[in-house]
Amino acid sequence: MNILVLNCGSSSLKYQLINMTDESILAKGIVERIGIEGSILTHKPTRKAKYEVEQTMPDHNVAVKLVLDALVDSDHGVLKNVNEINAVGHRVLHAGKYYSDSIIVNEDVKKVIRDCFDLGPLHNPANLIGIEACEAAMPGVPNIAVFDTAFHGTMPPKAYLYAIPREYYEKYDVRRYGFHGTSHSFVSKETIKFAGLDINNSKVIVAHLGNGASISAVVNGKCVDTSMGLTPLEGLIMGTRSGDLDPAIVEFVSKRENISVSEMIKILNKKSGVLGMSGGISSDFRDLKAAMDNKNELATETLQAYTYRVAKYIGSYVAAMNGIDAIAFTAGVGENAFYIRTMVCAYLGYLGVTLDEEANHAAVGEEAVITTADSKVKVCVIPTNEELAIARETLDLVK
Ligand code: ADP
């Protein structure tokens, strides 16, 4: 069975075609600058040369059509016909309060995705266009929506309610939803397997540290808390997002800078995080590490604040779960940056965590335990694979 995984952003589309017999990638690629001048498709078939198509792509319908053409192209393709695609798994950002599982798309599901446009204004509209483009291009092929919020649907009210007037929750569904759900679900399951835990008797924390960053507490395979909220702005310090702050800052700064609330929110999303804190050095941790190694004080302070926030969340989730069996680091920073893991684990001695520095240095982008054999809590590096997770969810629903 071949499953196409699609991740539509506002002006981009990433895809992978996976053969589920052995979970091998047949081809992957990205379309960039959809609706903007200079649209480009970069197609990478696994056993053939990379291939680029530069042509005007006014919308996602055209982009999906070009992806399908590339997949069946006589020179660069990997299929004879598009009907060799058995199902399409779509990454969809927001399911609001409606779904806590992946689901086969029908008109009701499309209505929910539409009803959640306000909650995911950049992503949900693009996600829906991607689904409708596939319906038009491949009639009869099932489309599955895999929601970023779904895994967190098991959080109890005490974790998802904000301490604001109840009517905002009742009227506008203002609550915490959480994101990166596909990654937290995949990595928590892999961690349970890799650490040899019994899923029905397990307490796991997943730190997804990428450009965006979030952390989750998972008891017996189910999410009980996570750091992102109504939107992906809450929680950890991220590449360009502030994470937690005193909400009064929004009014305080916007008045002084003479900017609107929405401009201020844009700054908290795009110009804050480690980029903003470091005085603009970079949102990329490789640049910040290089600056820290050069004794740049702003970079050092920024990475200290970043890792301190992660450690504080870990502490609060250990309390929330009344214990901890394993902690997993994942995503670009979590999988690659040993110094970030060292700095976080330096706070965890009280849990009986003892880091194996050699194993920690050696762990780059592959599953590894980075604590010593006598550590009371296993700390692991577990690479995330959101495309494979979406493909597995899709297969489960269509087989
Ligand atoms: P996204 O949230 O965009 O999916 P990723 O999980 O791909 O992000 O993470 C991207 C980030 O990972 C980059 O911004 C960079 O800071 C960090 N990163 C990638 N490789 C390394 C590395 N070798 N060392 C440190 N940080 C890295």
mmCIF file of N, CA and C in Angstrom, residues 151-156 159 179-193 197-208 214-227 313-314 316-328 330:
data_model
loop_
_atom_site.group_PDB
_atom_site.id
_atom_site.type_symbol
_atom_site.label_atom_id
_atom_site.label_comp_id
_atom_site.label_asym_id
_atom_site.label_seq_id
_atom_site.Cartn_x
_atom_site.Cartn_y
_atom_site.Cartn_z
ATOM 1 N N PHE A 151 -3.626 14.545 19.725
ATOM 2 C CA PHE A 151 -3.030 13.739 20.804
ATOM 3 C C PHE A 151 -3.278 14.375 22.173
ATOM 4 N N HIS A 152 -3.442 15.706 22.182
ATOM 5 C CA HIS A 152 -3.622 16.409 23.455
ATOM 6 C C HIS A 152 -5.086 16.442 23.899
ATOM 7 N N GLY A 153 -5.955 15.840 23.103
ATOM 8 C CA GLY A 153 -7.392 15.839 23.423
ATOM 9 C C GLY A 153 -7.719 15.097 24.708
ATOM 10 N N THR A 154 -6.762 14.338 25.232
ATOM 11 C CA THR A 154 -7.013 13.586 26.480
ATOM 12 C C THR A 154 -6.653 14.406 27.728
ATOM 13 N N MET A 155 -6.204 15.659 27.545
ATOM 14 C CA MET A 155 -5.861 16.482 28.728
ATOM 15 C C MET A 155 -7.115 16.724 29.561
ATOM 16 N N PRO A 156 -6.994 16.672 30.894
ATOM 17 C CA PRO A 156 -8.160 16.963 31.734
ATOM 18 C C PRO A 156 -8.405 18.476 31.827
ATOM 19 N N ALA A 159 -5.920 20.888 33.263
ATOM 20 C CA ALA A 159 -4.732 21.221 32.464
ATOM 21 C C ALA A 159 -5.065 22.168 31.314
ATOM 22 N N PHE A 179 0.004 21.521 20.542
ATOM 23 C CA PHE A 179 0.364 21.270 19.127
ATOM 24 C C PHE A 179 1.500 20.248 19.071
ATOM 25 N N HIS A 180 2.041 20.033 17.863
ATOM 26 C CA HIS A 180 3.075 19.001 17.655
ATOM 27 C C HIS A 180 2.560 17.622 18.105
ATOM 28 N N GLY A 181 1.231 17.435 18.080
ATOM 29 C CA GLY A 181 0.657 16.203 18.642
ATOM 30 C C GLY A 181 1.159 14.940 17.964
ATOM 31 N N THR A 182 1.321 15.002 16.632
ATOM 32 C CA THR A 182 1.793 13.812 15.904
ATOM 33 C C THR A 182 3.168 13.419 16.424
ATOM 34 N N SER A 183 4.017 14.425 16.651
ATOM 35 C CA SER A 183 5.364 14.142 17.136
ATOM 36 C C SER A 183 5.326 13.616 18.581
ATOM 37 N N HIS A 184 4.555 14.258 19.440
ATOM 38 C CA HIS A 184 4.492 13.797 20.839
ATOM 39 C C HIS A 184 3.939 12.369 20.920
ATOM 40 N N SER A 185 2.953 12.061 20.072
ATOM 41 C CA SER A 185 2.375 10.720 20.064
ATOM 42 C C SER A 185 3.414 9.696 19.596
ATOM 43 N N PHE A 186 4.057 9.988 18.456
ATOM 44 C CA PHE A 186 5.045 9.072 17.873
ATOM 45 C C PHE A 186 6.220 8.862 18.837
ATOM 46 N N VAL A 187 6.771 9.977 19.340
ATOM 47 C CA VAL A 187 7.987 9.874 20.155
ATOM 48 C C VAL A 187 7.681 9.234 21.518
ATOM 49 N N SER A 188 6.518 9.523 22.100
ATOM 50 C CA SER A 188 6.223 8.892 23.400
ATOM 51 C C SER A 188 6.095 7.371 23.222
ATOM 52 N N LYS A 189 5.465 6.953 22.126
ATOM 53 C CA LYS A 189 5.329 5.500 21.878
ATOM 54 C C LYS A 189 6.697 4.855 21.648
ATOM 55 N N GLU A 190 7.534 5.518 20.819
ATOM 56 C CA GLU A 190 8.881 4.989 20.557
ATOM 57 C C GLU A 190 9.691 4.918 21.845
ATOM 58 N N THR A 191 9.533 5.941 22.703
ATOM 59 C CA THR A 191 10.290 5.980 23.961
ATOM 60 C C THR A 191 9.892 4.811 24.855
ATOM 61 N N ILE A 192 8.592 4.574 24.923
ATOM 62 C CA ILE A 192 8.098 3.467 25.758
ATOM 63 C C ILE A 192 8.702 2.141 25.279
ATOM 64 N N LYS A 193 8.720 1.968 23.938
ATOM 65 C CA LYS A 193 9.310 0.732 23.367
ATOM 66 C C LYS A 193 10.809 0.684 23.640
ATOM 67 N N LEU A 197 9.541 0.042 28.592
ATOM 68 C CA LEU A 197 8.508 0.288 29.602
ATOM 69 C C LEU A 197 7.217 -0.433 29.225
ATOM 70 N N ASP A 198 6.361 -0.625 30.219
ATOM 71 C CA ASP A 198 5.023 -1.169 29.977
ATOM 72 C C ASP A 198 4.118 0.034 29.736
ATOM 73 N N ILE A 199 3.505 0.094 28.535
ATOM 74 C CA ILE A 199 2.717 1.301 28.198
ATOM 75 C C ILE A 199 1.629 1.573 29.247
ATOM 76 N N ASN A 200 1.095 0.506 29.846
ATOM 77 C CA ASN A 200 0.010 0.692 30.811
ATOM 78 C C ASN A 200 0.493 1.095 32.194
ATOM 79 N N ASN A 201 1.794 1.236 32.323
ATOM 80 C CA ASN A 201 2.341 1.632 33.623
ATOM 81 C C ASN A 201 3.553 2.527 33.365
ATOM 82 N N SER A 202 3.295 3.626 32.621
ATOM 83 C CA SER A 202 4.436 4.436 32.181
ATOM 84 C C SER A 202 4.168 5.930 32.342
ATOM 85 N N LYS A 203 5.223 6.646 32.722
ATOM 86 C CA LYS A 203 5.159 8.114 32.840
ATOM 87 C C LYS A 203 6.336 8.680 32.052
ATOM 88 N N VAL A 204 6.009 9.388 30.963
ATOM 89 C CA VAL A 204 7.041 9.825 30.022
ATOM 90 C C VAL A 204 6.892 11.328 29.754
ATOM 91 N N ILE A 205 8.020 12.009 29.621
ATOM 92 C CA ILE A 205 8.009 13.417 29.185
ATOM 93 C C ILE A 205 8.715 13.493 27.840
ATOM 94 N N VAL A 206 8.077 14.156 26.864
ATOM 95 C CA VAL A 206 8.695 14.361 25.556
ATOM 96 C C VAL A 206 9.000 15.843 25.385
ATOM 97 N N ALA A 207 10.272 16.168 25.153
ATOM 98 C CA ALA A 207 10.673 17.551 24.873
ATOM 99 C C ALA A 207 10.940 17.663 23.380
ATOM 100 N N HIS A 208 9.990 18.237 22.645
ATOM 101 C CA HIS A 208 10.135 18.446 21.201
ATOM 102 C C HIS A 208 10.757 19.821 21.019
ATOM 103 N N SER A 214 7.820 22.366 22.126
ATOM 104 C CA SER A 214 6.789 22.108 23.127
ATOM 105 C C SER A 214 7.149 20.846 23.875
ATOM 106 N N ILE A 215 6.514 20.685 25.029
ATOM 107 C CA ILE A 215 6.854 19.568 25.900
ATOM 108 C C ILE A 215 5.546 18.946 26.374
ATOM 109 N N SER A 216 5.531 17.627 26.535
ATOM 110 C CA SER A 216 4.280 16.993 26.959
ATOM 111 C C SER A 216 4.535 15.969 28.050
ATOM 112 N N ALA A 217 3.495 15.764 28.855
ATOM 113 C CA ALA A 217 3.518 14.748 29.910
ATOM 114 C C ALA A 217 2.552 13.653 29.490
ATOM 115 N N VAL A 218 3.048 12.402 29.454
ATOM 116 C CA VAL A 218 2.258 11.305 28.891
ATOM 117 C C VAL A 218 2.189 10.159 29.912
ATOM 118 N N VAL A 219 0.984 9.895 30.405
ATOM 119 C CA VAL A 219 0.799 8.819 31.382
ATOM 120 C C VAL A 219 0.089 7.657 30.690
ATOM 121 N N ASN A 220 0.667 6.490 30.756
ATOM 122 C CA ASN A 220 0.108 5.279 30.132
ATOM 123 C C ASN A 220 -0.263 5.516 28.660
ATOM 124 N N GLY A 221 0.595 6.240 27.958
ATOM 125 C CA GLY A 221 0.385 6.478 26.528
ATOM 126 C C GLY A 221 -0.558 7.625 26.207
ATOM 127 N N LYS A 222 -1.133 8.266 27.236
ATOM 128 C CA LYS A 222 -2.094 9.353 26.973
ATOM 129 C C LYS A 222 -1.548 10.680 27.492
ATOM 130 N N CYS A 223 -1.744 11.732 26.685
ATOM 131 C CA CYS A 223 -1.237 13.053 27.076
ATOM 132 C C CYS A 223 -2.076 13.624 28.228
ATOM 133 N N VAL A 224 -1.409 14.075 29.281
ATOM 134 C CA VAL A 224 -2.137 14.706 30.396
ATOM 135 C C VAL A 224 -1.828 16.200 30.501
ATOM 136 N N ASP A 225 -0.769 16.656 29.834
ATOM 137 C CA ASP A 225 -0.483 18.098 29.834
ATOM 138 C C ASP A 225 0.526 18.403 28.729
ATOM 139 N N THR A 226 0.472 19.621 28.231
ATOM 140 C CA THR A 226 1.448 20.050 27.238
ATOM 141 C C THR A 226 1.618 21.555 27.317
ATOM 142 N N SER A 227 2.738 22.062 26.770
ATOM 143 C CA SER A 227 3.093 23.454 27.058
ATOM 144 C C SER A 227 2.473 24.478 26.112
ATOM 145 N N TYR A 313 9.753 23.181 33.167
ATOM 146 C CA TYR A 313 8.587 22.426 32.685
ATOM 147 C C TYR A 313 8.710 20.947 33.056
ATOM 148 N N ILE A 314 9.926 20.402 32.924
ATOM 149 C CA ILE A 314 10.104 18.985 33.280
ATOM 150 C C ILE A 314 9.736 18.807 34.754
ATOM 151 N N SER A 316 7.736 20.568 36.604
ATOM 152 C CA SER A 316 6.298 20.692 36.858
ATOM 153 C C SER A 316 5.544 19.462 36.351
ATOM 154 N N TYR A 317 6.025 18.854 35.277
ATOM 155 C CA TYR A 317 5.331 17.666 34.762
ATOM 156 C C TYR A 317 5.621 16.421 35.612
ATOM 157 N N VAL A 318 6.807 16.375 36.206
ATOM 158 C CA VAL A 318 7.076 15.263 37.141
ATOM 159 C C VAL A 318 6.090 15.376 38.308
ATOM 160 N N ALA A 319 5.864 16.613 38.771
ATOM 161 C CA ALA A 319 4.891 16.817 39.851
ATOM 162 C C ALA A 319 3.488 16.450 39.377
ATOM 163 N N ALA A 320 3.123 16.886 38.170
ATOM 164 C CA ALA A 320 1.774 16.615 37.651
ATOM 165 C C ALA A 320 1.521 15.112 37.548
ATOM 166 N N MET A 321 2.563 14.349 37.175
ATOM 167 C CA MET A 321 2.393 12.894 36.986
ATOM 168 C C MET A 321 2.724 12.115 38.256
ATOM 169 N N ASN A 322 3.229 12.842 39.274
ATOM 170 C CA ASN A 322 3.686 12.186 40.514
ATOM 171 C C ASN A 322 4.708 11.090 40.209
ATOM 172 N N GLY A 323 5.666 11.431 39.350
ATOM 173 C CA GLY A 323 6.732 10.469 39.040
ATOM 174 C C GLY A 323 7.140 10.580 37.592
ATOM 175 N N ILE A 324 8.189 9.840 37.242
ATOM 176 C CA ILE A 324 8.698 9.886 35.858
ATOM 177 C C ILE A 324 9.528 8.626 35.599
ATOM 178 N N ASP A 325 9.309 8.002 34.431
ATOM 179 C CA ASP A 325 10.127 6.834 34.063
ATOM 180 C C ASP A 325 11.168 7.194 33.006
ATOM 181 N N ALA A 326 10.768 8.032 32.043
ATOM 182 C CA ALA A 326 11.709 8.348 30.960
ATOM 183 C C ALA A 326 11.438 9.737 30.404
ATOM 184 N N ILE A 327 12.521 10.370 29.940
ATOM 185 C CA ILE A 327 12.439 11.686 29.300
ATOM 186 C C ILE A 327 13.046 11.540 27.913
ATOM 187 N N ALA A 328 12.340 12.057 26.883
ATOM 188 C CA ALA A 328 12.877 11.960 25.517
ATOM 189 C C ALA A 328 13.116 13.343 24.944
ATOM 190 N N THR A 330 13.670 15.341 21.385
ATOM 191 C CA THR A 330 13.458 15.110 19.958
ATOM 192 C C THR A 330 13.445 16.420 19.178
#
